[in-house]
mmCIF file of C-alpha atoms in Angstrom:
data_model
loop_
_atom_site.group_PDB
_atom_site.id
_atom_site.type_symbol
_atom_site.label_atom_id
_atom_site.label_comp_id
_atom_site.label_asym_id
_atom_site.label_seq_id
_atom_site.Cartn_x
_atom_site.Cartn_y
_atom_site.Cartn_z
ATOM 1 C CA UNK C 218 -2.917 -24.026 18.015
ATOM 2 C CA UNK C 219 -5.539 -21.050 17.346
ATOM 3 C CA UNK C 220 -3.172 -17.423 16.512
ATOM 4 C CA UNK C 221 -4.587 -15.924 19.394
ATOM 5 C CA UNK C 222 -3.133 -18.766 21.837
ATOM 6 C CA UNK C 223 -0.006 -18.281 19.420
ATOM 7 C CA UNK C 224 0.657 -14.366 19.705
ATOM 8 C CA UNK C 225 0.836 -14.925 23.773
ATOM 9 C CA UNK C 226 3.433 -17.099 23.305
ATOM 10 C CA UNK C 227 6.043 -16.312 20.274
ATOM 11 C CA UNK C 228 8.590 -14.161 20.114
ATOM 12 C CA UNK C 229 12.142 -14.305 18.050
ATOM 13 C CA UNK C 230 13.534 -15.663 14.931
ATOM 14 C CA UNK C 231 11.599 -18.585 16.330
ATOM 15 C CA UNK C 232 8.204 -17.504 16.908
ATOM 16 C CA UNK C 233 8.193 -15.787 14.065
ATOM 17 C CA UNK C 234 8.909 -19.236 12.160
ATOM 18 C CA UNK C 235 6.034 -20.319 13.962
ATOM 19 C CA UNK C 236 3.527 -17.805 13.764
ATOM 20 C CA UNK C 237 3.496 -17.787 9.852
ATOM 21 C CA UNK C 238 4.400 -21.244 9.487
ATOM 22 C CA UNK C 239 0.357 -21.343 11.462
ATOM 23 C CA UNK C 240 -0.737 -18.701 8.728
ATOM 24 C CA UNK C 241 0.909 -20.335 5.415
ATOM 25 C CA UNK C 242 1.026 -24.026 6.618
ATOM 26 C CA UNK C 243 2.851 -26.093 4.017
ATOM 27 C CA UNK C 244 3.755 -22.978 1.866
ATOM 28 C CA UNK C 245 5.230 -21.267 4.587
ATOM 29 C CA UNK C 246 9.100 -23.008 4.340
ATOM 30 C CA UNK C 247 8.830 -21.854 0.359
ATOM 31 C CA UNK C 248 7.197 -18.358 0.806
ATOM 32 C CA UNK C 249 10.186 -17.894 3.740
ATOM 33 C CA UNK C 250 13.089 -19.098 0.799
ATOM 34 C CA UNK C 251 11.642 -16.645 -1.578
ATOM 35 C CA UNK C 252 11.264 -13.427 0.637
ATOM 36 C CA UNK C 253 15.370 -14.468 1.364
ATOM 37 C CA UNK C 254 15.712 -13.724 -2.528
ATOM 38 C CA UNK C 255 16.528 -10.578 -4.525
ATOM 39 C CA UNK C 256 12.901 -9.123 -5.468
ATOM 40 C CA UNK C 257 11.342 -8.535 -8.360
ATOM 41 C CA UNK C 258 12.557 -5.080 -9.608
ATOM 42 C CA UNK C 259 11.038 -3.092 -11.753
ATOM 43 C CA UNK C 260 13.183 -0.141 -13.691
ATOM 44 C CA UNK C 261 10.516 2.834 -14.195
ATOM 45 C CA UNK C 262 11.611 5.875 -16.006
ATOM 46 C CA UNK C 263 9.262 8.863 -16.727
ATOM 47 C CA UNK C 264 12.624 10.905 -18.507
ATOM 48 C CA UNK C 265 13.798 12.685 -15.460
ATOM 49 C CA UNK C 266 17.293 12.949 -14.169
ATOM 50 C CA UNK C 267 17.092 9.421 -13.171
ATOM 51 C CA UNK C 268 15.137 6.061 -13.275
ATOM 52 C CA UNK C 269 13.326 4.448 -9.997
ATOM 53 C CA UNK C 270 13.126 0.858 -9.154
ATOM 54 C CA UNK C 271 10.525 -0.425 -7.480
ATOM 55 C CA UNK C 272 8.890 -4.042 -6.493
ATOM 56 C CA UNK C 273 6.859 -5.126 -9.687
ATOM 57 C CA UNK C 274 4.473 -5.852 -7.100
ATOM 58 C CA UNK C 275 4.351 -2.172 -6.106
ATOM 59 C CA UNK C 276 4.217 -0.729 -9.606
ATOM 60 C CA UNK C 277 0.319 -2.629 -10.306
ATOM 61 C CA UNK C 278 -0.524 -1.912 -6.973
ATOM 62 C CA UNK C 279 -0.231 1.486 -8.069
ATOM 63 C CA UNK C 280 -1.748 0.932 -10.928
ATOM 64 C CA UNK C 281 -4.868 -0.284 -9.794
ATOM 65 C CA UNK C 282 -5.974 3.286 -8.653
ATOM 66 C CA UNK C 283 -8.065 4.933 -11.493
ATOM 67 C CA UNK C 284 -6.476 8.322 -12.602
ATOM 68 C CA UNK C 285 -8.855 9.172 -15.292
ATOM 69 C CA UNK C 286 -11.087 12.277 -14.464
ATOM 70 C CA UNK C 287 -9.415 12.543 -11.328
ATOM 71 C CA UNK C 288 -8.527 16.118 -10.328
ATOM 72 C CA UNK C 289 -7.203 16.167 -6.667
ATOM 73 C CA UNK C 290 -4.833 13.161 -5.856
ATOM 74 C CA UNK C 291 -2.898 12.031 -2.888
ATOM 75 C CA UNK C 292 -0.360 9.478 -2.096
ATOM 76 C CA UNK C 293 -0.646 9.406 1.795
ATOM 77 C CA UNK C 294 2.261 7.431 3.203
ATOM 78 C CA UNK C 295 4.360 8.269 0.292
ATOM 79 C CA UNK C 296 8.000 7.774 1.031
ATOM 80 C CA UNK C 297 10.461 7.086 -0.615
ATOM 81 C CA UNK C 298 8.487 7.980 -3.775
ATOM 82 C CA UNK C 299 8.097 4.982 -6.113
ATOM 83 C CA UNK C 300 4.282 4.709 -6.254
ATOM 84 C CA UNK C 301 4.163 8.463 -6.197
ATOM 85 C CA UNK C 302 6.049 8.608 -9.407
ATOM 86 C CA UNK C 303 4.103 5.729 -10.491
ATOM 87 C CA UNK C 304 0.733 7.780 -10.288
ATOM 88 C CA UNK C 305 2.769 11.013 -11.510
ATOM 89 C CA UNK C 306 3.081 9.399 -14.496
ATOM 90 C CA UNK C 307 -0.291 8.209 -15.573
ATOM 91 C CA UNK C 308 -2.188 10.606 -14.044
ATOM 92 C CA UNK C 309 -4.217 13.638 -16.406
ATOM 93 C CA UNK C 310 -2.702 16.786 -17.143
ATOM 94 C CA UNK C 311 -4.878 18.896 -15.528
ATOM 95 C CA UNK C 312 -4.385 16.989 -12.129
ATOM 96 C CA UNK C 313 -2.500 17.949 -9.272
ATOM 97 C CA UNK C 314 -0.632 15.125 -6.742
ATOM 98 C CA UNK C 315 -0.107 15.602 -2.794
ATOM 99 C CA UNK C 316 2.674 13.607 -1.745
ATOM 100 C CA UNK C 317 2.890 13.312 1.981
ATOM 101 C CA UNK C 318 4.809 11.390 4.232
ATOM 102 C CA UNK C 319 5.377 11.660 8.187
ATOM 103 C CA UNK C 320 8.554 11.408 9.164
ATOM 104 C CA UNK C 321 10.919 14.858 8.243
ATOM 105 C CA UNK C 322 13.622 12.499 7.494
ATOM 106 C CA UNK C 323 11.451 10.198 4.815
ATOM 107 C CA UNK C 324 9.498 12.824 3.106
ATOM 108 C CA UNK C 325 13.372 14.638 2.444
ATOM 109 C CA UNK C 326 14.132 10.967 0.819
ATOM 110 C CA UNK C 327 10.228 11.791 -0.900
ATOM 111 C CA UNK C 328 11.273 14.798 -2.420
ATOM 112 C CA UNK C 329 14.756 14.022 -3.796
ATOM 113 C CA UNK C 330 12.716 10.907 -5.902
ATOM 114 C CA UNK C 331 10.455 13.874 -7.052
ATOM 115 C CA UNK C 332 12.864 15.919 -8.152
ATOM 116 C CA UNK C 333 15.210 13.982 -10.044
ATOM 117 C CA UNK C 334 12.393 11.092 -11.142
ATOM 118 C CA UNK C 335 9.998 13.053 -12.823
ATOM 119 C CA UNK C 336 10.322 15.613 -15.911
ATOM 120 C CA UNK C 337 9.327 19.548 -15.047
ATOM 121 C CA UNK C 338 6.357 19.104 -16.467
ATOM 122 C CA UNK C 339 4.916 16.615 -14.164
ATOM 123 C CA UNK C 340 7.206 17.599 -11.329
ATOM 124 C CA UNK C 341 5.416 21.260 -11.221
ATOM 125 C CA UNK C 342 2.105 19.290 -10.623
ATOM 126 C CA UNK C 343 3.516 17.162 -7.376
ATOM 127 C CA UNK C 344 3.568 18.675 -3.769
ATOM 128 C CA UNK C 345 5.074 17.158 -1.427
ATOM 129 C CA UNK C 346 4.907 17.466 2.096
ATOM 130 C CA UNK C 347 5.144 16.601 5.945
ATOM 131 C CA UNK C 348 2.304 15.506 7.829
ATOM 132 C CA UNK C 349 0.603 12.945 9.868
ATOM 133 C CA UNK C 350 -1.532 11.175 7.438
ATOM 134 C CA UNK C 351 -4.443 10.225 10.123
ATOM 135 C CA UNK C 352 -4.779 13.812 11.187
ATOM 136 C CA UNK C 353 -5.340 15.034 7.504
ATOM 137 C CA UNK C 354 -9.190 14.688 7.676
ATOM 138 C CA UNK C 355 -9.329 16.574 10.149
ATOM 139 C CA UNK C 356 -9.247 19.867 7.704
ATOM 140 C CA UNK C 357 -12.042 20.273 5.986
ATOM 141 C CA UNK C 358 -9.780 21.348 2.809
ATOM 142 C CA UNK C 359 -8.522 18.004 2.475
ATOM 143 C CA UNK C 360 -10.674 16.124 0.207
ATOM 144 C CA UNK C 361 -9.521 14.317 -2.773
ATOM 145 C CA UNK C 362 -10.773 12.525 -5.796
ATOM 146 C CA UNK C 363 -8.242 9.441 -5.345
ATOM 147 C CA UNK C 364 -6.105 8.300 -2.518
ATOM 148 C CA UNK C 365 -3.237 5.898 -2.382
ATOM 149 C CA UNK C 366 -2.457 4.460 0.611
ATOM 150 C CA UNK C 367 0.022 2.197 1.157
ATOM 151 C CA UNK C 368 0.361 1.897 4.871
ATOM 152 C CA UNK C 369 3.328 1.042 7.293
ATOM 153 C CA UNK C 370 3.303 -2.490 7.674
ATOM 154 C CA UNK C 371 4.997 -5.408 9.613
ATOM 155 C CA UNK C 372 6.987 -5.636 6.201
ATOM 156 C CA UNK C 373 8.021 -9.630 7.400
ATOM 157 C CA UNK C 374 10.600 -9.447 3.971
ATOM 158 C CA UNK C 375 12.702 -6.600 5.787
ATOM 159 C CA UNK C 376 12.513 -8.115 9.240
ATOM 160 C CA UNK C 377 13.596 -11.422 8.017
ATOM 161 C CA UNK C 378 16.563 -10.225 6.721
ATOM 162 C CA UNK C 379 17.986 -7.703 9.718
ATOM 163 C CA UNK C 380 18.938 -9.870 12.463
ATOM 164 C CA UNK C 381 17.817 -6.969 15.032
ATOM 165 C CA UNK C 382 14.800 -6.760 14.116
ATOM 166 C CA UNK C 383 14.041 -10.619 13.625
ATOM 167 C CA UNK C 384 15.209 -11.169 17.329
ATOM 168 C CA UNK C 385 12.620 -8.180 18.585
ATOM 169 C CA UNK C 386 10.049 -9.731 16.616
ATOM 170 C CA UNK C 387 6.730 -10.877 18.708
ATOM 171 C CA UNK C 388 3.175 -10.690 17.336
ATOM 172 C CA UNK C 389 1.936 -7.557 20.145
ATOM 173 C CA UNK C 390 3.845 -5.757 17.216
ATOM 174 C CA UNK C 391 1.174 -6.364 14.341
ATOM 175 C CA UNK C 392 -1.833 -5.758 16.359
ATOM 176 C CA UNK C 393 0.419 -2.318 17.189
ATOM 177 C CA UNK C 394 0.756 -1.601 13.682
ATOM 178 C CA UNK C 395 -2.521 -2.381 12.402
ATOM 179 C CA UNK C 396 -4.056 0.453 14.731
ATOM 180 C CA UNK C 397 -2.379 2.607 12.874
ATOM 181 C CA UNK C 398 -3.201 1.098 9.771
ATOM 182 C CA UNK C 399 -7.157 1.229 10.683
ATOM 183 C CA UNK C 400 -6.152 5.012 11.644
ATOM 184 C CA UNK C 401 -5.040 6.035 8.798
ATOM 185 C CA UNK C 402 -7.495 3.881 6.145
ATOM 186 C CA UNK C 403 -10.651 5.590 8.163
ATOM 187 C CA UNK C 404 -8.718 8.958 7.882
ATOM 188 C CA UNK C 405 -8.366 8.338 4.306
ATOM 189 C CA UNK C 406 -12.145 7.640 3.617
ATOM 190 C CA UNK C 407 -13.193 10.560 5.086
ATOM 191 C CA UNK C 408 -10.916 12.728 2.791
ATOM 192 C CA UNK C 409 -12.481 10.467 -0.326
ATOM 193 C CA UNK C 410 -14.744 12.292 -1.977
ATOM 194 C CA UNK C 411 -18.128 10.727 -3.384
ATOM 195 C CA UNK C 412 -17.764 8.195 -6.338
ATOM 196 C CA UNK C 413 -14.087 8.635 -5.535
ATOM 197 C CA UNK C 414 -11.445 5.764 -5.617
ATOM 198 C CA UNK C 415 -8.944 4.315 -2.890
ATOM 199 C CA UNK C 416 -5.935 1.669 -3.023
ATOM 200 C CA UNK C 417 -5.597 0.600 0.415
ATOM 201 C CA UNK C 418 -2.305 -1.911 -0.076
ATOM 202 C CA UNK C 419 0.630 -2.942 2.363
ATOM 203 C CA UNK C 420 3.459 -5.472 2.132
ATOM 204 C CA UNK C 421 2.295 -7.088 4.720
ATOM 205 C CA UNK C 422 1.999 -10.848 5.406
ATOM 206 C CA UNK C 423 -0.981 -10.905 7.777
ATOM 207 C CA UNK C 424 -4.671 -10.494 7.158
ATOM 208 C CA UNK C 425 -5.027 -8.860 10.360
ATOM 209 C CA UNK C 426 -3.152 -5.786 8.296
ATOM 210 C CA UNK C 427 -4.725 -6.816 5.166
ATOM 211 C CA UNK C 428 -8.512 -8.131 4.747
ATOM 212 C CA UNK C 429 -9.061 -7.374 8.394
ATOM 213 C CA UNK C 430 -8.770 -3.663 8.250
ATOM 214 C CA UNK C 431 -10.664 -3.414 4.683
ATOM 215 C CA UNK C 432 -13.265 -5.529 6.809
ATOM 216 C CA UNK C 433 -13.480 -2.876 9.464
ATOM 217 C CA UNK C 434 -14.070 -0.207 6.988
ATOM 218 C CA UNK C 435 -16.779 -1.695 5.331
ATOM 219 C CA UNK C 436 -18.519 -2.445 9.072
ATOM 220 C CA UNK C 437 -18.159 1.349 9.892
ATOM 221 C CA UNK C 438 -19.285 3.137 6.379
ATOM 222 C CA UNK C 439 -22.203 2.220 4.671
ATOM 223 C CA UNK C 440 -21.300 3.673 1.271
ATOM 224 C CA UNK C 441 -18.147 1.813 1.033
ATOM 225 C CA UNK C 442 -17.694 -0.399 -2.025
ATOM 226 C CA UNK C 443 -15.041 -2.971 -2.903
ATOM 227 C CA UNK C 444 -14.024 -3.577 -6.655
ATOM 228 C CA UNK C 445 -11.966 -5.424 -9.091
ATOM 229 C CA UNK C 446 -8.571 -3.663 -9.002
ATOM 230 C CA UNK C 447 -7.753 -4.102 -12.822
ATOM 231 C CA UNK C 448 -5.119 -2.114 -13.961
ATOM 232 C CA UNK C 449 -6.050 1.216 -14.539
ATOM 233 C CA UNK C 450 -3.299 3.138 -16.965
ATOM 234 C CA UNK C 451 -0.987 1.993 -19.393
ATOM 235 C CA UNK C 452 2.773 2.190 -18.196
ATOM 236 C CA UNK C 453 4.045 0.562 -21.154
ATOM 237 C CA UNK C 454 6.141 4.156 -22.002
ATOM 238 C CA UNK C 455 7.597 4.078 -18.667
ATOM 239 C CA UNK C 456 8.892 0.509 -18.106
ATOM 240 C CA UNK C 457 8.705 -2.787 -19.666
ATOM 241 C CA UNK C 458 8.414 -4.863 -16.417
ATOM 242 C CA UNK C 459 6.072 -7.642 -16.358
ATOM 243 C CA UNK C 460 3.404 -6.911 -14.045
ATOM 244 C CA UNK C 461 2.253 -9.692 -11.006
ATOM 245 C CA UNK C 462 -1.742 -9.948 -11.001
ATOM 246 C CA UNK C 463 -1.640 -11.834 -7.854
ATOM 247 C CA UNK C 464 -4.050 -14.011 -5.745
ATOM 248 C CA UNK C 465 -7.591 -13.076 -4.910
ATOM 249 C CA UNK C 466 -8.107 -12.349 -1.132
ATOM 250 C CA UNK C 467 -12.154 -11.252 0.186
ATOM 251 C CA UNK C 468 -11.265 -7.700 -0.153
ATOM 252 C CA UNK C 469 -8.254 -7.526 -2.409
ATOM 253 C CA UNK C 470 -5.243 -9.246 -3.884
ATOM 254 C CA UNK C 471 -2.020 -10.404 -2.699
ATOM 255 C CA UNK C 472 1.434 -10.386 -4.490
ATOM 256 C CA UNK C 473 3.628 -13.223 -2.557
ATOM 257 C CA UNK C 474 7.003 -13.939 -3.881
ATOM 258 C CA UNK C 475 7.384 -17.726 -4.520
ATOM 259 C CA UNK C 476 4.567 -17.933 -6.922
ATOM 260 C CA UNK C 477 5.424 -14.108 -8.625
ATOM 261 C CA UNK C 478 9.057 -14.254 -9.561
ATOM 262 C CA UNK C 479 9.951 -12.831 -6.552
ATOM 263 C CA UNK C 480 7.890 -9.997 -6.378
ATOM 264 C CA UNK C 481 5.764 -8.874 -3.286
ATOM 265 C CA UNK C 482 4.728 -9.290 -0.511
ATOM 266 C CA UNK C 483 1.997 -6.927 -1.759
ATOM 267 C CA UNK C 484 -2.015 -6.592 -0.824
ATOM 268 C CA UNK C 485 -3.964 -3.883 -2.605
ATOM 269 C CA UNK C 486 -7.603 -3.413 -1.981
ATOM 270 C CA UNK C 487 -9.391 -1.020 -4.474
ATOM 271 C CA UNK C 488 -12.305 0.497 -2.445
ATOM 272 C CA UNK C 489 -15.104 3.149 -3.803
ATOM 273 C CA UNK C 490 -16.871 5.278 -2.081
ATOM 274 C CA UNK C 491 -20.556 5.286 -3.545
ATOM 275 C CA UNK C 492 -22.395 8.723 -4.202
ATOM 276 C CA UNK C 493 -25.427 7.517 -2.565
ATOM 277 C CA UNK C 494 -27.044 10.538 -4.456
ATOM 278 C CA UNK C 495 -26.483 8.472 -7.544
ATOM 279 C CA UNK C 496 -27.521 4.675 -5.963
ATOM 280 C CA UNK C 497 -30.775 5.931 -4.841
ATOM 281 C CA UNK C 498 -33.534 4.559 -6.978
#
């Protein structure tokens, strides 16, 4: 049966077994086991008050963003803070880091990782604050050198284990979410600045939310350019986690949990926009 027939059709616990048992085929009953398991966590301390643990999976995600050189930096749906201490960490001394997240309620849960994850010296070089991330390019003062965005996702690990949100489950919700998603990745390009660098990633199961919106992107800009996400900084100070490389998608890679120790689901996508000042021969 073809998804589309499929997403008129599911709902539940049950369609949901369905729907990505269509996606994943014969992987699908061993991917499900694995996103019921603990994940991978990785401890990351940067000698603040306190440590942060994060998804391996989230930590080279992170990671795959190049800090070097870069001056103006945002993490765009930021909350609760792990990949925004992640790029804290590595990033240069003389750069400065806008945290933002959406909801009042989140971005409080942002700023409490900033202050007690990070020590004053890199803490004094974070801002965080409270905004809709796919209004932001609509000021012309927001452009940066690098953006992180980790979108809001169907995040199928969390909905298979909360029994409410399993039953409310149907598949209208994805193609919901991935509006947004496409909302806030065109938002960010627009605040990239030329030869900058973007991590669009989600932990998301879907390629509608993954590859699909990284495919709309590159339909819609002309300058867009998709890349190798290698890991960019050495974290080696800050933790001594094992790092998942993942598997290659078209646009990007993706973390899944029962062939990565448990870590994921993560996609990241590393996307550049080209100074077309510089490609012109």
């Amino acid at each position: 049966m073809k998804q589309n027939d499929l997403s008129k059709k599911l709902k539940g616990a049950m369609g949901f077994d369905v729907y990505y048992g269509e996606l994943y085929k014969n992987r699908w009953e061993g991917l499900k086991s694995a996103l019921l398991l603990k994940p991978d966590y990785a401890e990351y301390n940067v000698k603040g008050k306190e440590s942060y643990f994060l998804d391996t999976g989230s930590v080279r995600a992170a990671l795959a963003l190049p800090l070097k050189g870069a001056k103006n930096i945002l993490d765009m749906c930021a909350a609760p803070g792990g990949k925004t201490i992640v790029l804290a960490s590595c990033m240069d001394a003389d750069a400065t880091l806008i945290s933002n997240e959406r909801s009042p309620e989140r971005k409080n849960r942002l700023a409490h990782s900033v202050e007690n994850c990070l020590p004053e010296y890199i803490k004094n070089r974070v801002i965080t604050i409270c905004k809709d991330g796919a209004k932001l390019c609509l000021s012309e003062s927001n452009r940066f050198d690098r953006i992180l965005l980790d979108a809001p996702c169907s995040s199928e690990r969390h909905v298979l284990t909360d029994e409410k949100y399993l039953k409310e489950w149907s598949p209208s919700r994805i193609k919901t979410i991935a509006v947004s998603q496409w909302a806030l990745l065109s938002s960010a390009y627009r605040m990239l600045n030329p030869d900058g660098y973007l991590v669009y990633s989600t932990c998301a199961l879907d390629p509608i939310e993954n590859d699909m919106i990284v495919s709309k992107l590159i339909k819609k800009f002309d300058d867009v350019e998709i890349l190798d996400p290698v890991i960019s900084s050495d974290c080696s100070e800050f933790t001594n986690a094992v790092l998942p490389e993942g598997e290659k998608n078209l646009y990007g890679y993706h973390i899944l949990p029962d062939v990565q120790n448990g870590a994921g689901p993560l996609y990241f996508s590393l996307i550049h926009k080209k100074n077309n000042l510089l490609y012109k021969s």
